[in-house]
Amino acid sequence: MEFSAAGRLEVRVTAADVGKRVSVRRLTDDGDTVEKFTDTVGVLTSWDDGVLLITRRTGERVRIAESSLVAAKVVPSAPARRRGPAASYEELARVAARAWPPVESERLGGWELRAAGGFTRRANSVLPLADPGVPLDRALAYVRDWYAARDLPAFVQTATGAEGTQELLCAELEARGWTREVTAELWTGPLAPVADREAPGVTLSRTADEAWLRRYQRKGVADVALKVLGGGPSVWFATVPGAGGAAPAAIGRCVVDGRWAGFAAVEVAPDQRRRGLATAVMAALAGRALEEGASAAWLQVEADNTGAREMYARMGFGPHHAYHHYRWASSPVTDAGPDTGTADAPAADTPAADAPAADAPAADAPAADGTTADGTTDRVSGDAGPGTEPYRST
């Protein structure tokens, strides 16, 4: 904390520091006669009516009364990971988006509106990486209308916890009635240690065949979903065959994109868990990614998926940032799971997969065609609909 020349703690943060990363110490009044202090580090997202709102790395928002402050100061942006590959939030956000492409997208300034028939939130949400070029209320009105025209709920994907993430936009969305429905984390790590592990019995393919889809937990996979699964710069599917013609014991998916290899849809049959099959699937995919020139890896995992997080940590992965999906309040309520993790809580050797977005349509599953997204347009003019609130969130 900051000390004055006289050695006293000082509050060196004001309302003018909204948007900056701060460290504050406050006096906690829990009825005890002994003074207790609590430290909070995060982005100062507002300071109104004597209350500070600080967003932590995980997206948790902490309200602190100005009168309880003991000391405060502005601190540097969240430090880069000291282990593993260095990367900016924007780089990883773009890599992750290319690895899970929509079938339709449109630009609104620095925002990308994405749709894929409701298959997963990531492929059916706005990715706001820069200013939309219009006031925020106008941008959000356009977003709501765009998704309503496609009979889809309106989602905005944001991130917290790294330099360049969107803590202020999160606060603006919540102030306007958008609800945070899902939070997960993106982890990164070196690729070579993953490939060094044993991978017995794993076969690789360029397409998600019928056997692979039998293990994939997202039922009712329509043609549009297969385009998402097969889309990306260089896509590989891994399978551990089941005994006697049964569904595969384990599957996985990897997208190679320059130096990055992204893992998803790694699933293990419940009766085959804790045998190292998820590790074997990832090792086989990592080996192929190394052959294509990749050196770094990323994946997504829920914050409460203890088993998977422990396994990833052993493999050299660590959290880079948290990401969230905000839903417009008037959209239908959904009980769909998050975009990472299996439908059931995965075992310790079962990494993340992708969950359907709300109202995802069901259909029979034709063969994958491996096509990528198309239909991209660019909208940079200011005709995004009504609204006057200035955009202040990035």
Coordinates of N, CA, C and O in Angstrom, one line a residue, residues 26-142:
R26 N -9.5 -1.9 3.1 CA -10.6 -1.3 3.8 C -10.7 -2.0 5.2 O -10.2 -3.1 5.5
L27 N -11.3 -1.2 6.1 CA -11.6 -1.7 7.4 C -12.9 -2.5 7.4 O -13.9 -2.0 6.9
T28 N -12.8 -3.7 7.9 CA -14.0 -4.6 7.9 C -14.6 -4.5 9.3 O -14.0 -4.8 10.3
D29 N -15.9 -4.2 9.3 CA -16.7 -4.1 10.6 C -17.5 -5.3 10.7 O -18.6 -5.4 10.1
D30 N -17.1 -6.3 11.5 CA -17.9 -7.5 11.7 C -18.3 -7.6 13.2 O -18.6 -8.7 13.6
G31 N -18.3 -6.5 13.9 CA -18.7 -6.5 15.3 C -17.6 -6.9 16.2 O -17.8 -6.8 17.5
D32 N -16.5 -7.3 15.7 CA -15.4 -7.6 16.6 C -14.7 -6.3 17.1 O -14.7 -5.3 16.4
T33 N -14.1 -6.4 18.3 CA -13.5 -5.2 18.8 C -12.1 -5.0 18.2 O -11.5 -4.0 18.3
V34 N -11.5 -6.1 17.6 CA -10.2 -6.0 16.9 C -10.4 -5.5 15.5 O -11.2 -6.1 14.8
E35 N -9.6 -4.5 15.1 CA -9.7 -4.0 13.8 C -9.2 -5.1 12.8 O -8.2 -5.7 13.0
K36 N -10.0 -5.3 11.7 CA -9.6 -6.2 10.7 C -9.6 -5.5 9.3 O -10.5 -4.7 9.1
F37 N -8.7 -5.9 8.5 CA -8.5 -5.2 7.2 C -8.7 -6.3 6.1 O -8.3 -7.4 6.2
T38 N -9.2 -5.8 5.0 CA -9.4 -6.7 3.8 C -8.8 -6.0 2.6 O -9.1 -4.8 2.4
D39 N -8.0 -6.7 1.8 CA -7.4 -6.1 0.6 C -8.1 -6.6 -0.6 O -8.5 -7.8 -0.7
T40 N -8.4 -5.8 -1.6 CA -9.0 -6.1 -2.8 C -8.2 -5.5 -4.0 O -7.9 -4.4 -4.0
V41 N -8.0 -6.4 -5.0 CA -7.3 -5.9 -6.2 C -8.2 -6.2 -7.4 O -8.7 -7.3 -7.5
G42 N -8.3 -5.2 -8.3 CA -9.1 -5.4 -9.5 C -9.3 -4.1 -10.2 O -8.6 -3.1 -9.9
V43 N -10.2 -4.1 -11.2 CA -10.4 -2.9 -11.9 C -11.5 -2.1 -11.3 O -12.6 -2.6 -11.0
L44 N -11.3 -0.8 -11.1 CA -12.3 0.1 -10.5 C -13.3 0.4 -11.6 O -12.9 1.2 -12.6
T45 N -14.5 -0.1 -11.5 CA -15.4 0.1 -12.6 C -16.4 1.2 -12.4 O -17.1 1.6 -13.3
S46 N -16.6 1.7 -11.1 CA -17.4 2.8 -10.9 C -17.1 3.4 -9.5 O -16.6 2.6 -8.6
W47 N -17.5 4.6 -9.2 CA -17.3 5.3 -7.9 C -18.5 6.3 -7.8 O -18.4 7.4 -8.3
D48 N -19.6 5.8 -7.3 CA -20.8 6.6 -7.3 C -21.4 6.6 -5.9 O -21.5 5.6 -5.2
D49 N -21.9 7.8 -5.5 CA -22.6 7.9 -4.2 C -21.8 7.3 -3.0 O -22.4 6.6 -2.2
G50 N -20.5 7.5 -3.0 CA -19.7 7.0 -1.9 C -19.4 5.5 -1.9 O -19.0 5.0 -0.9
V51 N -19.7 4.8 -3.0 CA -19.4 3.4 -3.1 C -18.5 3.1 -4.3 O -18.8 3.5 -5.4
L52 N -17.5 2.4 -4.1 CA -16.6 1.9 -5.1 C -17.0 0.5 -5.6 O -17.4 -0.3 -4.7
L53 N -17.0 0.3 -6.9 CA -17.3 -1.0 -7.4 C -16.0 -1.5 -8.1 O -15.5 -0.9 -9.0
I54 N -15.4 -2.6 -7.6 CA -14.2 -3.2 -8.1 C -14.5 -4.6 -8.7 O -15.1 -5.4 -8.0
T55 N -14.0 -4.8 -9.9 CA -14.2 -6.1 -10.6 C -12.9 -6.9 -10.5 O -11.9 -6.5 -11.0
R56 N -13.0 -8.0 -9.8 CA -11.8 -8.9 -9.7 C -11.5 -9.7 -11.0 O -12.3 -9.6 -11.9
R57 N -10.3 -10.3 -11.0 CA -9.9 -11.1 -12.2 C -11.0 -12.1 -12.6 O -11.2 -12.3 -13.8
T58 N -11.6 -12.7 -11.7 CA -12.6 -13.7 -12.0 C -14.0 -13.2 -12.5 O -14.8 -13.9 -12.9
G59 N -14.1 -11.8 -12.4 CA -15.4 -11.2 -12.8 C -16.2 -10.9 -11.6 O -17.3 -10.3 -11.7
E60 N -15.8 -11.4 -10.4 CA -16.6 -11.1 -9.2 C -16.5 -9.6 -8.9 O -15.5 -8.9 -9.1
R61 N -17.7 -9.0 -8.6 CA -17.7 -7.6 -8.3 C -17.9 -7.3 -6.8 O -18.7 -7.9 -6.1
V62 N -17.0 -6.4 -6.3 CA -17.0 -6.1 -4.9 C -17.4 -4.7 -4.7 O -16.8 -3.8 -5.3
R63 N -18.3 -4.4 -3.8 CA -18.8 -3.1 -3.5 C -18.1 -2.6 -2.2 O -18.2 -3.4 -1.2
I64 N -17.5 -1.5 -2.2 CA -16.7 -1.0 -1.0 C -17.2 0.4 -0.7 O -17.1 1.3 -1.6
A65 N -17.6 0.6 0.6 CA -17.9 2.0 1.0 C -16.7 2.9 1.1 O -15.7 2.5 1.6
E66 N -16.8 4.0 0.5 CA -15.7 5.0 0.5 C -15.2 5.3 1.9 O -14.0 5.4 2.2
S67 N -16.2 5.3 2.9 CA -15.9 5.6 4.3 C -15.0 4.5 4.9 O -14.4 4.8 6.0
S68 N -15.0 3.3 4.4 CA -14.2 2.2 5.0 C -12.8 2.1 4.5 O -12.0 1.3 5.0
L69 N -12.4 3.0 3.5 CA -11.1 2.9 2.9 C -10.0 3.3 3.9 O -10.2 4.3 4.6
V70 N -9.0 2.5 3.9 CA -7.8 2.8 4.8 C -6.6 3.3 3.9 O -5.9 4.2 4.2
A71 N -6.5 2.6 2.7 CA -5.4 2.9 1.8 C -5.9 2.4 0.4 O -6.7 1.5 0.3
A72 N -5.3 3.1 -0.6 CA -5.6 2.7 -2.0 C -4.6 3.3 -3.0 O -4.1 4.4 -2.7
K73 N -4.4 2.5 -4.0 CA -3.5 3.1 -5.1 C -3.7 2.4 -6.4 O -4.3 1.3 -6.4
V74 N -3.3 3.0 -7.5 CA -3.4 2.4 -8.8 C -2.2 1.5 -8.9 O -1.1 1.8 -8.5
V75 N -2.4 0.3 -9.5 CA -1.3 -0.7 -9.7 C -1.2 -1.0 -11.2 O -2.2 -0.8 -11.9
P76 N -0.1 -1.6 -11.6 CA 0.0 -2.0 -13.0 C -1.1 -3.0 -13.5 O -1.7 -3.7 -12.6
S77 N -1.3 -3.1 -14.8 CA -2.2 -4.0 -15.3 C -1.8 -5.4 -14.9 O -0.7 -5.7 -14.5
A78 N -2.8 -6.3 -14.9 CA -2.5 -7.7 -14.5 C -1.3 -8.2 -15.2 O -1.1 -8.2 -16.4
P79 N -0.3 -8.8 -14.4 CA 1.0 -9.2 -15.0 C 0.8 -10.4 -15.9 O -0.1 -11.2 -15.7
A80 N 1.6 -10.5 -17.0 CA 1.6 -11.7 -17.8 C 2.1 -12.9 -17.0 O 2.8 -12.8 -16.1
R81 N 1.6 -14.1 -17.5 CA 2.0 -15.3 -16.8 C 3.6 -15.4 -16.9 O 4.2 -15.2 -18.0
R82 N 4.2 -15.8 -15.8 CA 5.6 -16.0 -15.8 C 6.0 -17.3 -16.4 O 7.2 -17.5 -16.7
R83 N 5.1 -18.3 -16.4 CA 5.4 -19.6 -17.0 C 4.5 -19.7 -18.2 O 3.4 -19.2 -18.3
G84 N 5.0 -20.5 -19.2 CA 4.2 -20.7 -20.4 C 4.2 -19.6 -21.4 O 4.9 -18.6 -21.2
P85 N 3.5 -19.7 -22.4 CA 3.5 -18.7 -23.5 C 2.9 -17.4 -23.1 O 1.8 -17.3 -22.5
A86 N 3.5 -16.3 -23.5 CA 3.0 -15.0 -23.3 C 2.0 -14.7 -24.4 O 2.2 -15.0 -25.6
A87 N 0.9 -14.0 -24.1 CA -0.1 -13.7 -25.1 C -1.0 -12.6 -24.6 O -1.3 -12.5 -23.4
S88 N -1.4 -11.7 -25.4 CA -2.4 -10.7 -25.0 C -3.8 -11.3 -25.0 O -4.1 -12.3 -25.7
Y89 N -4.7 -10.6 -24.4 CA -6.1 -11.0 -24.4 C -6.7 -11.0 -25.8 O -7.3 -12.0 -26.3
E90 N -6.4 -10.0 -26.6 CA -7.0 -9.9 -27.9 C -6.5 -11.0 -28.8 O -7.3 -11.6 -29.6
E91 N -5.2 -11.3 -28.7 CA -4.7 -12.4 -29.5 C -5.4 -13.7 -29.2 O -5.9 -14.4 -30.1
L92 N -5.6 -14.0 -27.9 CA -6.2 -15.3 -27.5 C -7.7 -15.3 -27.9 O -8.3 -16.3 -28.3
A93 N -8.4 -14.1 -27.7 CA -9.8 -14.0 -28.1 C -10.0 -14.3 -29.6 O -10.9 -15.0 -30.0
R94 N -9.1 -13.7 -30.4 CA -9.3 -14.0 -31.8 C -8.9 -15.4 -32.2 O -9.6 -16.0 -33.1
V95 N -7.9 -16.0 -31.6 CA -7.6 -17.4 -31.8 C -8.7 -18.3 -31.4 O -9.1 -19.2 -32.2
A96 N -9.3 -18.1 -30.2 CA -10.4 -18.9 -29.8 C -11.6 -18.7 -30.7 O -12.4 -19.7 -30.9
A97 N -11.9 -17.5 -31.2 CA -13.0 -17.3 -32.1 C -12.8 -18.0 -33.4 O -13.8 -18.6 -33.9
R98 N -11.6 -18.0 -33.9 CA -11.4 -18.8 -35.2 C -11.5 -20.3 -35.0 O -11.8 -21.0 -35.9
A99 N -11.2 -20.7 -33.8 CA -11.3 -22.2 -33.5 C -12.7 -22.7 -33.3 O -13.0 -23.9 -33.4
W100 N -13.7 -21.8 -33.2 CA -15.1 -22.1 -32.9 C -16.0 -21.2 -33.7 O -16.7 -20.4 -33.2
P101 N -15.9 -21.2 -35.1 CA -16.5 -20.2 -35.9 C -18.0 -20.3 -36.1 O -18.5 -21.4 -36.1
P102 N -18.6 -19.2 -36.2 CA -20.1 -19.2 -36.5 C -20.3 -19.5 -38.0 O -19.3 -19.6 -38.8
V103 N -21.5 -19.7 -38.4 CA -21.8 -19.8 -39.8 C -22.2 -18.5 -40.5 O -22.4 -18.4 -41.7
E104 N -22.5 -17.5 -39.6 CA -22.9 -16.2 -40.1 C -22.3 -15.2 -39.1 O -22.4 -15.4 -37.9
S105 N -21.8 -14.1 -39.6 CA -21.3 -13.1 -38.8 C -21.4 -11.7 -39.4 O -21.5 -11.6 -40.7
E106 N -21.4 -10.7 -38.6 CA -21.5 -9.3 -39.1 C -20.7 -8.4 -38.2 O -20.7 -8.6 -37.0
R107 N -20.1 -7.4 -38.8 CA -19.3 -6.4 -38.0 C -20.1 -5.2 -37.7 O -20.8 -4.7 -38.5
L108 N -20.0 -4.8 -36.4 CA -20.5 -3.5 -36.0 C -19.3 -2.8 -35.4 O -19.0 -2.9 -34.2
G109 N -18.6 -2.0 -36.2 CA -17.4 -1.4 -35.7 C -16.4 -2.5 -35.3 O -16.1 -3.4 -36.0
G110 N -16.0 -2.4 -34.0 CA -15.0 -3.4 -33.5 C -15.7 -4.6 -32.8 O -15.1 -5.4 -32.1
W111 N -17.1 -4.7 -33.0 CA -17.8 -5.8 -32.5 C -18.1 -6.8 -33.6 O -18.3 -6.4 -34.7
E112 N -18.1 -8.1 -33.3 CA -18.5 -9.1 -34.2 C -19.7 -9.8 -33.7 O -19.7 -10.5 -32.6
L113 N -20.8 -9.8 -34.5 CA -22.0 -10.5 -34.1 C -21.9 -11.8 -34.8 O -21.7 -11.9 -36.0
R114 N -22.1 -12.9 -34.0 CA -22.0 -14.3 -34.5 C -23.2 -15.1 -34.3 O -23.9 -15.0 -33.3
A115 N -23.6 -15.9 -35.3 CA -24.7 -16.8 -35.2 C -24.4 -18.2 -35.8 O -23.7 -18.2 -36.8
A116 N -25.0 -19.2 -35.2 CA -24.8 -20.6 -35.7 C -26.0 -21.4 -35.3 O -25.9 -22.5 -34.7
G117 N -27.2 -20.9 -35.5 CA -28.4 -21.6 -35.2 C -28.6 -22.0 -33.8 O -29.4 -22.9 -33.5
G118 N -27.9 -21.3 -32.9 CA -28.1 -21.6 -31.4 C -27.1 -22.7 -30.9 O -27.2 -23.0 -29.7
F119 N -26.2 -23.2 -31.7 CA -25.3 -24.2 -31.2 C -24.1 -23.5 -30.5 O -23.2 -22.9 -31.1
T120 N -24.2 -23.6 -29.2 CA -23.2 -23.0 -28.2 C -23.3 -21.5 -28.2 O -23.5 -20.8 -29.2
R121 N -23.0 -21.0 -27.0 CA -23.0 -19.5 -26.8 C -21.9 -18.8 -27.6 O -22.1 -17.7 -28.1
R122 N -20.7 -19.4 -27.6 CA -19.6 -18.8 -28.2 C -19.9 -18.5 -29.7 O -19.4 -17.5 -30.2
A123 N -20.6 -19.4 -30.4 CA -20.8 -19.2 -31.8 C -22.1 -18.4 -32.0 O -22.5 -18.1 -33.1
N124 N -22.8 -18.0 -30.9 CA -24.0 -17.2 -31.0 C -24.0 -16.1 -30.0 O -24.9 -15.9 -29.3
S125 N -22.9 -15.3 -30.1 CA -22.8 -14.2 -29.2 C -21.9 -13.1 -29.8 O -21.2 -13.4 -30.8
V126 N -22.0 -11.9 -29.2 CA -21.2 -10.8 -29.7 C -19.8 -10.9 -29.1 O -19.6 -11.1 -27.9
L127 N -18.8 -10.7 -29.9 CA -17.4 -10.6 -29.4 C -16.9 -9.1 -29.6 O -16.6 -8.7 -30.7
P128 N -16.9 -8.4 -28.5 CA -16.6 -6.9 -28.6 C -15.1 -6.7 -28.3 O -14.8 -6.5 -27.1
L129 N -14.3 -6.6 -29.3 CA -12.9 -6.4 -29.1 C -12.5 -4.9 -29.2 O -11.3 -4.6 -28.9
A130 N -13.3 -4.1 -29.7 CA -13.0 -2.6 -29.8 C -14.3 -1.9 -29.8 O -15.4 -2.4 -29.7
D131 N -14.3 -0.6 -29.9 CA -15.4 0.3 -29.9 C -16.4 -0.1 -31.1 O -15.9 -0.3 -32.2
P132 N -17.7 -0.2 -30.9 CA -18.6 -0.5 -32.0 C -18.8 0.6 -33.0 O -19.4 0.4 -34.0
G133 N -18.3 1.8 -32.6 CA -18.4 2.9 -33.6 C -19.7 3.7 -33.4 O -19.9 4.7 -34.1
V134 N -20.5 3.3 -32.5 CA -21.8 4.0 -32.2 C -22.0 4.0 -30.7 O -21.3 3.2 -30.0
P135 N -22.8 4.9 -30.1 CA -23.1 4.8 -28.7 C -23.5 3.4 -28.2 O -24.1 2.7 -28.9
L136 N -23.2 3.1 -27.0 CA -23.4 1.8 -26.5 C -24.8 1.4 -26.5 O -25.2 0.2 -26.9
D137 N -25.8 2.2 -26.1 CA -27.2 1.9 -26.2 C -27.6 1.5 -27.6 O -28.4 0.6 -27.8
R138 N -27.1 2.3 -28.6 CA -27.5 2.0 -30.0 C -26.9 0.7 -30.4 O -27.5 -0.1 -31.1
A139 N -25.7 0.4 -30.0 CA -25.1 -0.9 -30.3 C -25.8 -2.1 -29.8 O -26.1 -3.1 -30.4
L140 N -26.2 -1.9 -28.5 CA -27.0 -3.0 -27.8 C -28.3 -3.2 -28.4 O -28.8 -4.3 -28.5
A141 N -29.0 -2.1 -28.8 CA -30.3 -2.2 -29.5 C -30.1 -3.0 -30.8 O -31.0 -3.8 -31.2
Y142 N -29.1 -2.7 -31.5 CA -28.8 -3.4 -32.8 C -28.6 -4.9 -32.6 O -29.1 -5.7 -33.3

